Amino acid sequence: MSNKFDVIVIGAGPGGYVAAIRCAQLGLNTACVDDWQDADGQPSLGGTCLNVGCIPSKALLDSTEKASHAAHDFADHGISVGNVSVDVPKMIERKDGIVSNLTKGIAGLFKANKVTSLHGRGRLLKNKQVEVSTGKEVAVYEADHVIMAVGSVPVSIPVAKVDNELILDNVGALNIKKTPKKLGVIGAGVIGLELGSVWNRLGAEVTILEALDTFLPPVDKQLAREAQRIFSKDQAMDIKLGAMVTATRTNKKSVRVTYTYKDEEHSDTFDALIVAVGRRPNTSDIAADDAGLKLDEHGRIEVDEHCRTSIDSVYAVGDAVSGPMLAHKASHEGVAVAEQIAGQAAHINHATVPWVIYTHPEIAWVGINEEQAKQQGINYKTGFFPFAANGRALAMNEKGGRIKMIADADTDRILGVHILGPNASELIAEAVLAMEYSASSEDVARTVHAHPTLSEAMHEAALAVDGRALHKVN
Ligand code: FAD
Ligand code: NAD
């Protein structure tokens, strides 16, 4: 094998592996370096997303949602199933099977596209050389272009040191083998709510300790308030806002957490504690000093709007650069960079990157929310529609939540769409497409939506922007 490539990608998460495949499709001789190993010490492609992120968390969310429906909702449909029990090791095994299937799938895609897969730790040297070290051997490769897709790692806090026995990060939290009786979670962000929901549905008593006084600040205020009520009241997750953890102490079986809440000191003992206080770019020692790679004050690789770094022909994408830490954002940037390298015009529209939180109900949004519209001094109008007035949602026993659309009051162009409700993760795609095409709320209002579907709630929200929703009083 030659040690010279057109492109070397460092990192095989959704940013890197997608960039590598697209480069290869465009006829570029491409290698992808990745150092991830599975529990058996075997290389496993797909990065955080496939190994310990998006996919395994959604597998567990799906299993537990089914269990929760069987235990709580089937009776409403006249279905009796007796006592519902969940075999947790089997559930984890199913999740591991899906991960293995998909990570091996990436290896297959690399092979089919003739991407050279190099296992080891990559480090950028000067002149676009890449050192790959396996621990035993070090090799140096050369490339005309390098794409850095090194991803992110969990933020750690000194008061709760992760041991992945009792104090868990996302890796440990996805591998709990027995439902904890009492589960503590630090951080009411995306991971805290998703993984808190998994174990809450299996009967764990879940307490979430969130430092901020606001619940889900990026989410539209009205929807965040409704979501908080559903999670706290209907699902009995104890979400404590404004709670600061000051100490943790573990013994063999439990962890005692001390925190201040409402100006008083409290202590709680949990069978497991998940720490989910954010992620940081995985950029330590990724480049030699004389390579010239610049990081910003947050440790992210500095890039311009085309993902170009401080070094000519070296690009960076995904969690390691600015913007939301989301798999689809990483992949989108990966494709755009590959196409630029191949001399094509590439387009990255960060304004239409959707967010989804896979709780029940799901939360999804794209574009700006009302508070941001106010801050930006935009003259806007809104329309909302509750799922309680949507026939399909009622047929599904899914009455909670709503869709809110925000449009420019002068031009009617859609500025943001926010959904709390069933299948929000799928429904948001219509809003993303509409915004990508600069649609107005009238464009969506004039589009035929199949009946009976949840998407009719999007249609009604668009009609409501103009005060003419058909199935609610405007
Ligand atoms: P990563 O996926 O982190 O991949 C980076 C890869 O590079 C890794 O394999 C790493 O080992 C390797 N690497 C790093 N440095 C080197 C080096 N020097 N040499 C060789 N290899 C290196 N996002 C969503 O959009 N939807 C979700 O539902 C979702 N759920 C999530 C759930 C959890 C629990 C977590 C933790 C994250 C979730 N995310 C989700 C976020 C998503 O996983 C990340 O945004 C995404 O993986 C970022 O992709 P990336 O390619 O930038 O980096
Ligand atoms: P997050 O940023 O979503 O939430 C972290 C929360 O922890 C915040 O609410 C923050 O205020 C709080 N916090 C920070 N320090 C704290 C402290 N000392 N005590 C108590 N609370 C504290 O981060 P996350 O949940 O760890 O997830 C990391 C990232 O991974 C997400 O931002 C997202 O980009 C990605 N992710 C996405 C999905 C998805 O798309 N569905 C799912 C999981 C993760």
Coordinates of C-alpha atoms and ligand atoms in Angstrom, one line a residue:
M1 CA 0.0 0.0 0.0
S2 CA 1.3 3.4 -0.9
N3 CA 1.5 5.9 1.9
K4 CA 0.2 8.8 -0.3
F5 CA -3.5 9.6 -0.6
D6 CA -5.5 12.4 -2.2
V7 CA -7.4 12.7 1.1
I8 CA -6.9 11.5 4.6
V9 CA -9.8 11.8 7.0
I10 CA -9.0 11.6 10.7
G11 CA -12.1 10.2 12.6
A12 CA -14.8 7.8 11.4
G13 CA -17.8 9.3 13.1
P14 CA -20.7 10.6 11.0
G15 CA -18.6 13.6 10.0
G16 CA -15.5 11.6 9.0
Y17 CA -16.9 8.3 7.5
V18 CA -19.5 10.2 5.4
A19 CA -16.7 12.6 4.1
A20 CA -14.5 9.6 3.3
I21 CA -17.3 7.8 1.3
R22 CA -18.2 11.0 -0.6
C23 CA -14.5 11.7 -1.4
A24 CA -14.2 8.1 -2.7
Q25 CA -17.4 8.5 -4.8
L26 CA -15.9 11.6 -6.4
G27 CA -12.8 9.6 -7.5
L28 CA -10.4 10.7 -4.8
N29 CA -8.0 8.1 -3.3
T30 CA -9.1 8.3 0.3
A31 CA -8.0 6.9 3.7
C32 CA -9.8 7.2 7.0
V33 CA -8.0 6.9 10.3
D34 CA -9.9 6.0 13.4
D35 CA -9.0 4.8 16.8
W36 CA -12.3 3.6 18.3
Q37 CA -12.3 0.1 19.8
D38 CA -15.3 -1.9 21.0
A39 CA -15.5 -3.6 24.4
D40 CA -13.5 -6.5 22.9
G41 CA -10.8 -4.2 21.7
Q42 CA -11.8 -4.5 18.1
P43 CA -11.8 -1.5 15.7
S44 CA -15.4 -0.2 15.4
L45 CA -16.2 2.5 12.9
G46 CA -19.0 5.1 13.3
G47 CA -17.6 7.2 16.1
T48 CA -19.7 8.4 19.1
C49 CA -22.9 8.3 17.1
L50 CA -23.0 4.6 16.2
N51 CA -21.0 3.2 19.1
V52 CA -22.2 5.1 22.2
G53 CA -24.5 7.9 21.0
C54 CA -27.4 8.3 18.7
I55 CA -28.0 4.7 17.7
P56 CA -27.7 2.8 21.0
S57 CA -29.7 5.5 22.9
K58 CA -32.5 5.3 20.3
A59 CA -32.5 1.5 20.5
L60 CA -33.0 1.7 24.3
L61 CA -35.6 4.5 23.9
D62 CA -37.5 2.4 21.5
S63 CA -37.5 -0.8 23.6
T64 CA -38.6 1.1 26.7
E65 CA -41.2 3.1 24.9
K66 CA -42.8 -0.2 23.8
A67 CA -42.6 -1.5 27.4
S68 CA -44.2 1.7 28.6
H69 CA -47.0 1.5 26.0
A70 CA -47.7 -2.1 27.0
A71 CA -47.8 -1.3 30.7
H72 CA -49.7 1.9 30.6
D73 CA -51.6 2.5 27.2
F74 CA -52.6 -0.9 25.9
A75 CA -55.5 -1.1 28.4
D76 CA -57.0 2.0 26.8
H77 CA -57.1 0.1 23.5
G78 CA -58.8 -2.9 25.2
I79 CA -55.7 -4.9 25.1
S80 CA -54.6 -6.8 28.2
V81 CA -51.1 -8.2 28.4
G82 CA -50.9 -9.0 32.1
N83 CA -47.8 -7.9 34.0
V84 CA -45.2 -6.4 31.7
S85 CA -41.7 -7.2 32.5
V86 CA -38.5 -6.3 30.7
D87 CA -35.4 -8.5 30.5
V88 CA -32.8 -5.7 30.7
P89 CA -29.8 -7.8 29.7
K90 CA -31.7 -8.9 26.6
M91 CA -32.7 -5.3 25.8
I92 CA -29.0 -4.3 26.1
E93 CA -28.0 -7.3 23.9
R94 CA -30.5 -6.1 21.2
K95 CA -29.0 -2.6 21.4
D96 CA -25.4 -4.1 21.1
G97 CA -26.5 -6.1 18.0
I98 CA -27.8 -3.0 16.3
V99 CA -24.6 -1.2 17.0
S100 CA -22.5 -4.1 15.7
N101 CA -24.6 -4.4 12.6
L102 CA -24.2 -0.7 11.8
T103 CA -20.5 -0.3 12.6
K104 CA -19.7 -3.4 10.5
G105 CA -21.9 -1.8 7.8
I106 CA -19.5 1.2 7.7
A107 CA -16.6 -1.2 7.3
G108 CA -18.5 -2.8 4.4
L109 CA -19.2 0.6 2.8
F110 CA -15.5 1.5 3.1
K111 CA -14.6 -1.7 1.3
A112 CA -17.2 -1.2 -1.4
N113 CA -16.1 2.4 -2.0
K114 CA -12.4 1.5 -1.8
V115 CA -11.7 3.8 1.2
T116 CA -8.6 2.6 3.0
S117 CA -9.4 2.1 6.6
L118 CA -6.4 2.7 9.0
H119 CA -6.9 1.8 12.6
G120 CA -4.9 3.9 15.1
R121 CA -4.5 7.4 16.5
G122 CA -4.0 10.1 13.8
R123 CA -2.0 13.2 14.4
L124 CA -1.6 16.0 11.9
L125 CA 2.0 16.9 11.1
K126 CA 3.3 19.7 9.0
N127 CA 2.9 19.6 5.2
K128 CA -0.3 17.6 5.4
Q129 CA 1.4 14.5 6.7
V130 CA -0.5 12.3 9.1
E131 CA 1.1 10.2 11.7
V132 CA -0.9 7.0 12.6
S133 CA 0.0 5.3 15.8
T134 CA -1.3 1.9 16.9
G135 CA 0.5 1.9 20.2
K136 CA 2.9 -0.7 18.8
E137 CA 3.8 0.9 15.4
V138 CA 3.9 4.4 14.0
A139 CA 3.5 5.1 10.3
V140 CA 3.5 8.4 8.4
Y141 CA 1.2 9.0 5.5
E142 CA 0.9 12.0 3.1
A143 CA -2.1 13.6 1.6
D144 CA -3.1 16.5 -0.7
H145 CA -6.0 17.2 1.6
V146 CA -6.8 16.4 5.2
I147 CA -10.2 16.4 6.9
M148 CA -10.2 16.5 10.7
A149 CA -13.4 14.9 12.1
V150 CA -12.2 14.1 15.6
G151 CA -15.6 14.6 17.3
S152 CA -16.2 15.3 21.0
V153 CA -16.0 13.7 24.5
P154 CA -18.2 14.2 27.6
V155 CA -17.5 17.2 29.8
S156 CA -16.4 16.0 33.2
I157 CA -16.9 17.8 36.5
P158 CA -14.6 17.4 39.5
V159 CA -17.5 16.9 41.9
A160 CA -18.7 13.7 40.1
K161 CA -15.8 11.7 38.7
V162 CA -17.0 9.1 36.2
D163 CA -16.0 5.5 37.1
N164 CA -18.6 3.9 34.8
E165 CA -19.6 1.6 37.7
L166 CA -21.8 3.9 39.8
I167 CA -21.1 7.3 38.3
L168 CA -21.7 7.0 34.5
D169 CA -21.1 9.0 31.4
N170 CA -23.0 8.1 28.2
V171 CA -20.9 5.0 27.7
G172 CA -21.8 3.6 31.1
A173 CA -25.4 4.8 31.0
L174 CA -26.1 2.8 27.8
N175 CA -24.9 -0.4 29.5
I176 CA -26.7 -0.5 32.8
K177 CA -27.6 -4.2 33.3
K178 CA -30.3 -3.8 36.0
T179 CA -32.8 -1.1 36.3
P180 CA -31.7 1.1 39.2
K181 CA -34.3 1.7 41.9
K182 CA -33.1 5.3 42.2
L183 CA -31.3 7.0 39.4
G184 CA -29.7 10.4 39.7
V185 CA -28.9 12.5 36.6
I186 CA -26.8 15.7 36.5
G187 CA -27.9 17.9 33.6
A188 CA -31.4 18.2 32.2
G189 CA -30.1 18.5 28.6
V190 CA -30.6 16.2 25.7
I191 CA -28.7 13.2 27.1
G192 CA -30.1 13.7 30.6
L193 CA -33.7 13.7 29.4
E194 CA -33.3 10.8 26.9
L195 CA -31.4 8.5 29.1
G196 CA -33.4 9.6 32.2
S197 CA -36.5 8.6 30.2
V198 CA -35.1 5.2 29.3
W199 CA -34.7 4.1 33.0
N200 CA -37.8 6.1 34.2
R201 CA -39.9 4.0 31.8
L202 CA -38.5 0.8 33.4
G203 CA -39.5 1.9 36.8
A204 CA -36.5 3.8 38.1
E205 CA -37.2 6.7 40.4
V206 CA -35.4 9.4 38.4
T207 CA -34.1 12.7 39.9
I208 CA -32.5 15.2 37.4
L209 CA -30.3 17.9 38.9
E210 CA -30.0 20.9 36.6
A211 CA -27.8 23.9 37.4
L212 CA -29.8 26.4 35.3
D213 CA -33.1 27.9 36.4
T214 CA -34.5 27.4 33.0
F215 CA -35.7 24.2 31.5
L216 CA -34.3 23.5 28.0
P217 CA -33.3 27.1 27.2
P218 CA -32.9 26.5 23.4
V219 CA -36.5 25.2 23.1
D220 CA -39.4 27.5 22.5
K221 CA -40.5 28.7 25.9
Q222 CA -44.2 27.6 25.6
L223 CA -43.2 24.1 24.4
A224 CA -40.5 23.7 27.0
R225 CA -43.0 24.6 29.8
E226 CA -45.5 22.0 28.4
A227 CA -42.7 19.4 28.1
Q228 CA -41.5 20.0 31.7
R229 CA -45.1 19.5 32.9
I230 CA -45.4 16.2 31.0
F231 CA -42.1 14.9 32.2
S232 CA -42.6 15.9 35.8
K233 CA -46.3 15.4 36.4
D234 CA -47.3 12.7 34.0
Q235 CA -44.0 10.7 33.9
A236 CA -43.0 11.5 37.5
M237 CA -39.4 12.5 36.7
D238 CA -38.2 14.8 39.5
I239 CA -36.6 17.7 37.6
K240 CA -34.9 20.1 40.0
L241 CA -33.9 23.3 38.3
G242 CA -31.2 25.5 39.9
A243 CA -29.6 22.5 41.7
M244 CA -25.8 22.7 42.1
V245 CA -24.1 19.4 42.9
T246 CA -21.3 20.1 45.5
A247 CA -20.1 16.6 46.3
T248 CA -20.5 12.9 45.6
R249 CA -19.4 9.9 47.6
T250 CA -19.6 6.4 46.4
N251 CA -19.6 3.2 48.4
K252 CA -19.9 -0.4 46.9
K253 CA -23.5 -0.1 45.8
S254 CA -24.6 3.5 45.8
V255 CA -23.6 7.1 45.3
R256 CA -24.5 9.8 47.7
V257 CA -25.0 13.2 46.1
T258 CA -24.9 16.5 47.9
Y259 CA -26.4 19.5 46.2
T260 CA -27.8 23.0 46.9
Y261 CA -31.3 23.6 45.9
K262 CA -33.5 26.6 46.8
D263 CA -30.7 27.9 49.0
E264 CA -30.6 24.7 51.1
E265 CA -28.2 21.8 51.2
H266 CA -29.7 18.4 50.2
S267 CA -28.4 14.9 50.0
D268 CA -29.8 11.9 48.0
T269 CA -28.5 8.4 47.6
F270 CA -28.8 6.8 44.2
D271 CA -28.1 3.3 42.8
A272 CA -26.5 5.0 39.8
L273 CA -25.7 8.6 38.8
I274 CA -25.5 9.7 35.1
V275 CA -23.3 12.8 34.4
A276 CA -24.6 14.6 31.3
V277 CA -23.4 18.2 31.5
G278 CA -22.4 18.7 27.9
R279 CA -19.6 17.6 25.5
R280 CA -16.4 19.2 24.5
P281 CA -14.3 19.0 21.3
N282 CA -11.9 16.1 21.3
T283 CA -8.9 18.2 20.2
S284 CA -6.1 17.4 22.6
D285 CA -2.9 16.4 20.8
I286 CA -4.5 16.1 17.4
A287 CA -1.7 18.1 15.7
A288 CA 2.0 18.8 16.1
D289 CA 2.8 22.4 17.1
D290 CA 4.5 23.1 13.9
A291 CA 1.5 21.9 11.8
G292 CA -0.1 25.3 12.4
L293 CA -3.6 24.1 13.3
K294 CA -5.5 26.9 15.2
L295 CA -8.0 26.2 17.9
D296 CA -10.5 28.7 19.3
E297 CA -11.0 29.6 23.0
H298 CA -13.4 26.7 23.4
G299 CA -10.8 24.2 22.1
R300 CA -12.7 23.8 18.8
I301 CA -10.8 23.7 15.5
E302 CA -11.1 27.2 14.0
V303 CA -12.9 27.0 10.6
D304 CA -14.5 29.5 8.2
E305 CA -18.0 29.0 6.7
H306 CA -16.6 26.4 4.3
C307 CA -15.0 24.3 7.1
R308 CA -11.5 25.5 6.0
T309 CA -9.0 25.5 8.9
S310 CA -6.0 27.8 9.4
I311 CA -4.0 25.4 7.1
D312 CA -4.5 25.4 3.4
S313 CA -6.2 22.2 2.2
V314 CA -6.9 21.1 5.8
Y315 CA -10.6 21.0 6.7
A316 CA -12.5 20.2 9.9
V317 CA -16.1 19.1 10.4
G318 CA -18.6 17.9 13.1
D319 CA -18.5 18.2 16.8
A320 CA -14.9 19.4 16.8
V321 CA -15.9 22.7 15.1
S322 CA -18.4 25.4 16.0
G323 CA -22.2 24.8 15.7
P324 CA -24.5 22.2 17.2
M325 CA -23.0 18.8 18.1
L326 CA -25.4 16.7 16.0
A327 CA -24.7 13.8 13.7
H328 CA -26.5 15.1 10.7
K329 CA -24.7 18.5 10.9
A330 CA -21.4 16.6 11.0
S331 CA -22.4 14.5 7.9
H332 CA -23.6 17.5 6.0
E333 CA -20.3 19.3 6.6
G334 CA -18.4 16.1 5.6
V335 CA -20.2 15.9 2.3
A336 CA -19.8 19.7 1.6
V337 CA -16.0 19.4 2.3
A338 CA -15.6 16.4 0.0
E339 CA -17.4 18.2 -2.8
Q340 CA -15.2 21.3 -2.3
I341 CA -12.1 19.2 -2.5
A342 CA -13.4 17.7 -5.8
G343 CA -13.8 21.2 -7.1
Q344 CA -17.6 21.3 -6.8
A345 CA -19.7 24.1 -5.3
A346 CA -20.7 23.1 -1.8
H347 CA -23.4 24.5 0.4
I348 CA -23.7 24.3 4.1
N349 CA -26.9 25.9 5.5
H350 CA -26.5 25.9 9.2
A351 CA -29.8 27.9 9.6
T352 CA -31.9 24.8 8.7
V353 CA -30.2 22.2 10.9
P354 CA -33.0 20.5 12.8
W355 CA -32.8 19.4 16.5
V356 CA -34.7 16.5 18.0
I357 CA -35.0 15.3 21.5
Y358 CA -36.3 11.7 21.6
T359 CA -38.3 11.8 24.7
H360 CA -42.0 11.0 24.8
P361 CA -43.5 13.1 23.4
E362 CA -40.6 14.1 21.2
I363 CA -39.4 17.6 20.8
A364 CA -38.1 18.9 17.5
W365 CA -37.4 22.3 16.1
V366 CA -35.7 24.2 13.3
G367 CA -34.9 27.9 12.9
I368 CA -35.5 30.5 15.5
N369 CA -38.0 30.6 18.4
E370 CA -40.2 33.5 19.5
E371 CA -37.7 34.8 22.1
Q372 CA -35.0 34.9 19.4
A373 CA -37.4 36.7 17.0
K374 CA -38.1 39.3 19.7
Q375 CA -34.4 39.7 20.5
Q376 CA -33.6 40.2 16.8
G377 CA -36.4 42.9 16.5
I378 CA -38.2 40.8 13.9
N379 CA -41.9 41.7 13.2
Y380 CA -43.3 38.1 13.4
K381 CA -46.5 36.2 13.6
T382 CA -47.2 32.7 15.0
G383 CA -49.7 29.9 14.5
F384 CA -50.1 26.9 16.6
F385 CA -52.1 23.7 16.5
P386 CA -52.5 21.2 19.4
F387 CA -52.3 17.4 18.7
A388 CA -55.4 17.1 20.9
A389 CA -57.4 18.4 17.9
N390 CA -55.7 16.1 15.3
G391 CA -57.7 12.9 14.4
R392 CA -54.6 10.7 13.9
A393 CA -53.0 11.7 17.2
L394 CA -56.3 10.9 19.0
A395 CA -56.5 7.5 17.2
M396 CA -52.9 6.9 18.4
N397 CA -53.7 8.0 22.0
E398 CA -51.2 10.8 21.6
K399 CA -53.0 13.9 22.8
G400 CA -50.0 15.9 24.3
G401 CA -48.2 18.7 22.6
R402 CA -48.5 21.1 19.7
I403 CA -46.8 22.5 16.6
K404 CA -45.9 26.2 16.5
M405 CA -44.9 28.0 13.4
I406 CA -43.2 31.4 13.4
A407 CA -43.3 33.5 10.2
D408 CA -42.1 36.9 9.2
A409 CA -45.1 39.2 9.6
D410 CA -44.1 41.3 6.5
T411 CA -43.0 38.6 4.1
D412 CA -44.7 35.5 5.6
R413 CA -41.4 33.6 5.2
I414 CA -41.1 30.7 7.7
L415 CA -38.5 31.6 10.4
G416 CA -38.9 28.6 12.7
V417 CA -41.1 25.6 13.5
H418 CA -41.3 24.0 16.9
I419 CA -42.9 20.7 17.7
L420 CA -43.7 18.9 20.9
G421 CA -45.6 15.7 20.1
P422 CA -45.8 12.3 18.5
N423 CA -43.2 11.6 15.7
A424 CA -41.9 15.2 16.0
S425 CA -38.6 13.7 14.7
E426 CA -40.2 12.8 11.4
L427 CA -42.6 15.8 11.2
I428 CA -39.8 18.3 11.4
A429 CA -38.5 17.2 8.0
E430 CA -41.4 19.1 6.3
A431 CA -40.5 22.3 8.1
V432 CA -36.8 21.9 7.2
L433 CA -37.6 21.4 3.6
A434 CA -40.0 24.3 3.6
M435 CA -37.3 26.6 5.1
E436 CA -34.6 25.3 2.8
Y437 CA -36.8 26.4 -0.1
S438 CA -37.6 29.7 1.7
A439 CA -41.3 28.8 1.8
S440 CA -43.9 31.0 3.3
S441 CA -46.5 29.8 5.8
E442 CA -49.0 30.2 2.9
D443 CA -47.0 27.7 0.8
V444 CA -47.4 25.1 3.5
A445 CA -51.1 26.1 4.0
R446 CA -51.7 25.6 0.3
T447 CA -50.0 22.1 0.3
V448 CA -52.3 19.1 0.4
H449 CA -51.6 16.9 3.5
A450 CA -52.9 13.4 3.6
H451 CA -55.8 12.6 6.0
P452 CA -55.7 11.4 8.7
T453 CA -52.0 12.1 9.5
L454 CA -50.0 13.9 12.1
S455 CA -48.7 16.1 9.3
E456 CA -52.2 17.7 9.2
A457 CA -51.1 19.5 12.5
M458 CA -48.3 21.2 10.5
H459 CA -50.9 22.2 7.8
E460 CA -53.2 23.6 10.6
A461 CA -50.3 25.4 12.3
A462 CA -49.5 27.1 8.9
L463 CA -53.2 28.0 8.5
A464 CA -53.2 29.3 12.0
V465 CA -50.4 31.8 11.2
D466 CA -53.1 33.6 9.1
G467 CA -55.8 33.0 11.7
R468 CA -57.6 30.4 9.6
A469 CA -57.0 27.0 11.2
L470 CA -60.0 24.8 10.5
H471 CA -60.1 22.5 13.5
K472 CA -59.5 24.9 16.3
V473 CA -60.9 28.2 17.4
N474 CA -58.4 30.8 16.2
Ligands
FAD1 P1 -17.7 11.5 16.6 O1 -18.9 10.7 16.3 O2 -17.3 11.8 18.0 O3 -16.5 10.6 15.9 C1 -15.2 11.0 16.0 C2 -14.3 9.7 15.7 O4 -13.0 10.1 15.6 C3 -14.4 8.7 16.9 O5 -14.4 7.4 16.4 C4 -13.0 8.9 17.6 O6 -12.5 7.7 18.2 C5 -12.2 9.3 16.4 N1 -11.0 10.0 16.7 C6 -10.9 11.2 17.4 N2 -9.6 11.6 17.4 C7 -8.9 10.8 16.7 C8 -7.5 10.7 16.3 N3 -6.7 11.6 16.7 N4 -7.1 9.7 15.6 C9 -8.0 8.7 15.2 N5 -9.3 8.7 15.5 C10 -9.8 9.7 16.2 N6 -26.7 13.5 17.5 C11 -27.8 13.4 16.7 O7 -27.8 14.1 15.7 N7 -28.9 12.7 17.0 C12 -29.0 11.9 18.1 O8 -30.0 11.3 18.4 C13 -27.8 11.9 19.0 N8 -27.9 11.2 20.1 C14 -26.7 11.2 20.9 C15 -26.8 10.4 22.1 C16 -25.7 10.4 22.9 C17 -25.7 9.6 24.2 C18 -24.5 11.1 22.6 C19 -23.3 11.1 23.4 C20 -24.5 11.9 21.4 C21 -25.6 11.9 20.6 N9 -25.6 12.7 19.4 C22 -26.7 12.7 18.6 C23 -24.5 13.5 19.0 C24 -23.7 12.8 17.9 O9 -23.2 11.5 18.4 C25 -22.5 13.6 17.5 O10 -22.9 14.9 17.1 C26 -21.7 13.0 16.3 O11 -21.3 11.7 16.6 C27 -20.6 13.9 15.9 O12 -19.9 13.3 14.8 P2 -18.4 13.5 14.5 O13 -18.1 12.7 13.3 O14 -18.1 14.9 14.6 O15 -17.6 12.9 15.8
NAD2 P1 -26.5 19.5 26.9 O1 -25.7 20.7 26.6 O2 -27.7 19.1 26.0 O3 -27.1 19.6 28.4 C1 -26.2 19.7 29.5 C2 -27.1 20.2 30.6 O4 -26.3 20.2 31.8 C3 -27.4 21.7 30.4 O5 -28.8 21.9 30.7 C4 -26.5 22.4 31.4 O6 -27.1 23.6 31.9 C5 -26.4 21.4 32.5 N1 -25.2 21.5 33.3 C6 -24.0 21.9 33.0 N2 -23.1 21.8 34.1 C7 -23.9 21.4 35.1 C8 -23.6 21.1 36.5 N3 -22.4 21.2 37.0 N4 -24.6 20.7 37.3 C9 -25.9 20.5 36.8 N5 -26.2 20.8 35.5 C10 -25.2 21.2 34.7 O7 -25.5 18.3 26.9 P2 -25.6 16.7 27.0 O8 -27.0 16.3 27.4 O9 -24.5 16.2 27.8 O10 -25.5 16.3 25.5 C11 -24.3 16.7 24.8 C12 -24.6 17.0 23.4 O11 -24.7 15.7 22.7 C13 -25.9 17.7 23.1 O12 -25.8 19.1 23.3 C14 -26.2 17.4 21.7 O13 -25.4 18.2 20.9 C15 -25.7 15.9 21.6 N6 -26.8 15.0 21.8 C16 -27.8 15.1 20.9 C17 -28.9 14.2 21.0 C18 -30.0 14.4 20.0 O14 -29.8 15.0 18.9 N7 -31.2 13.8 20.2 C19 -29.0 13.3 22.0 C20 -27.9 13.3 22.9 C21 -26.8 14.1 22.8

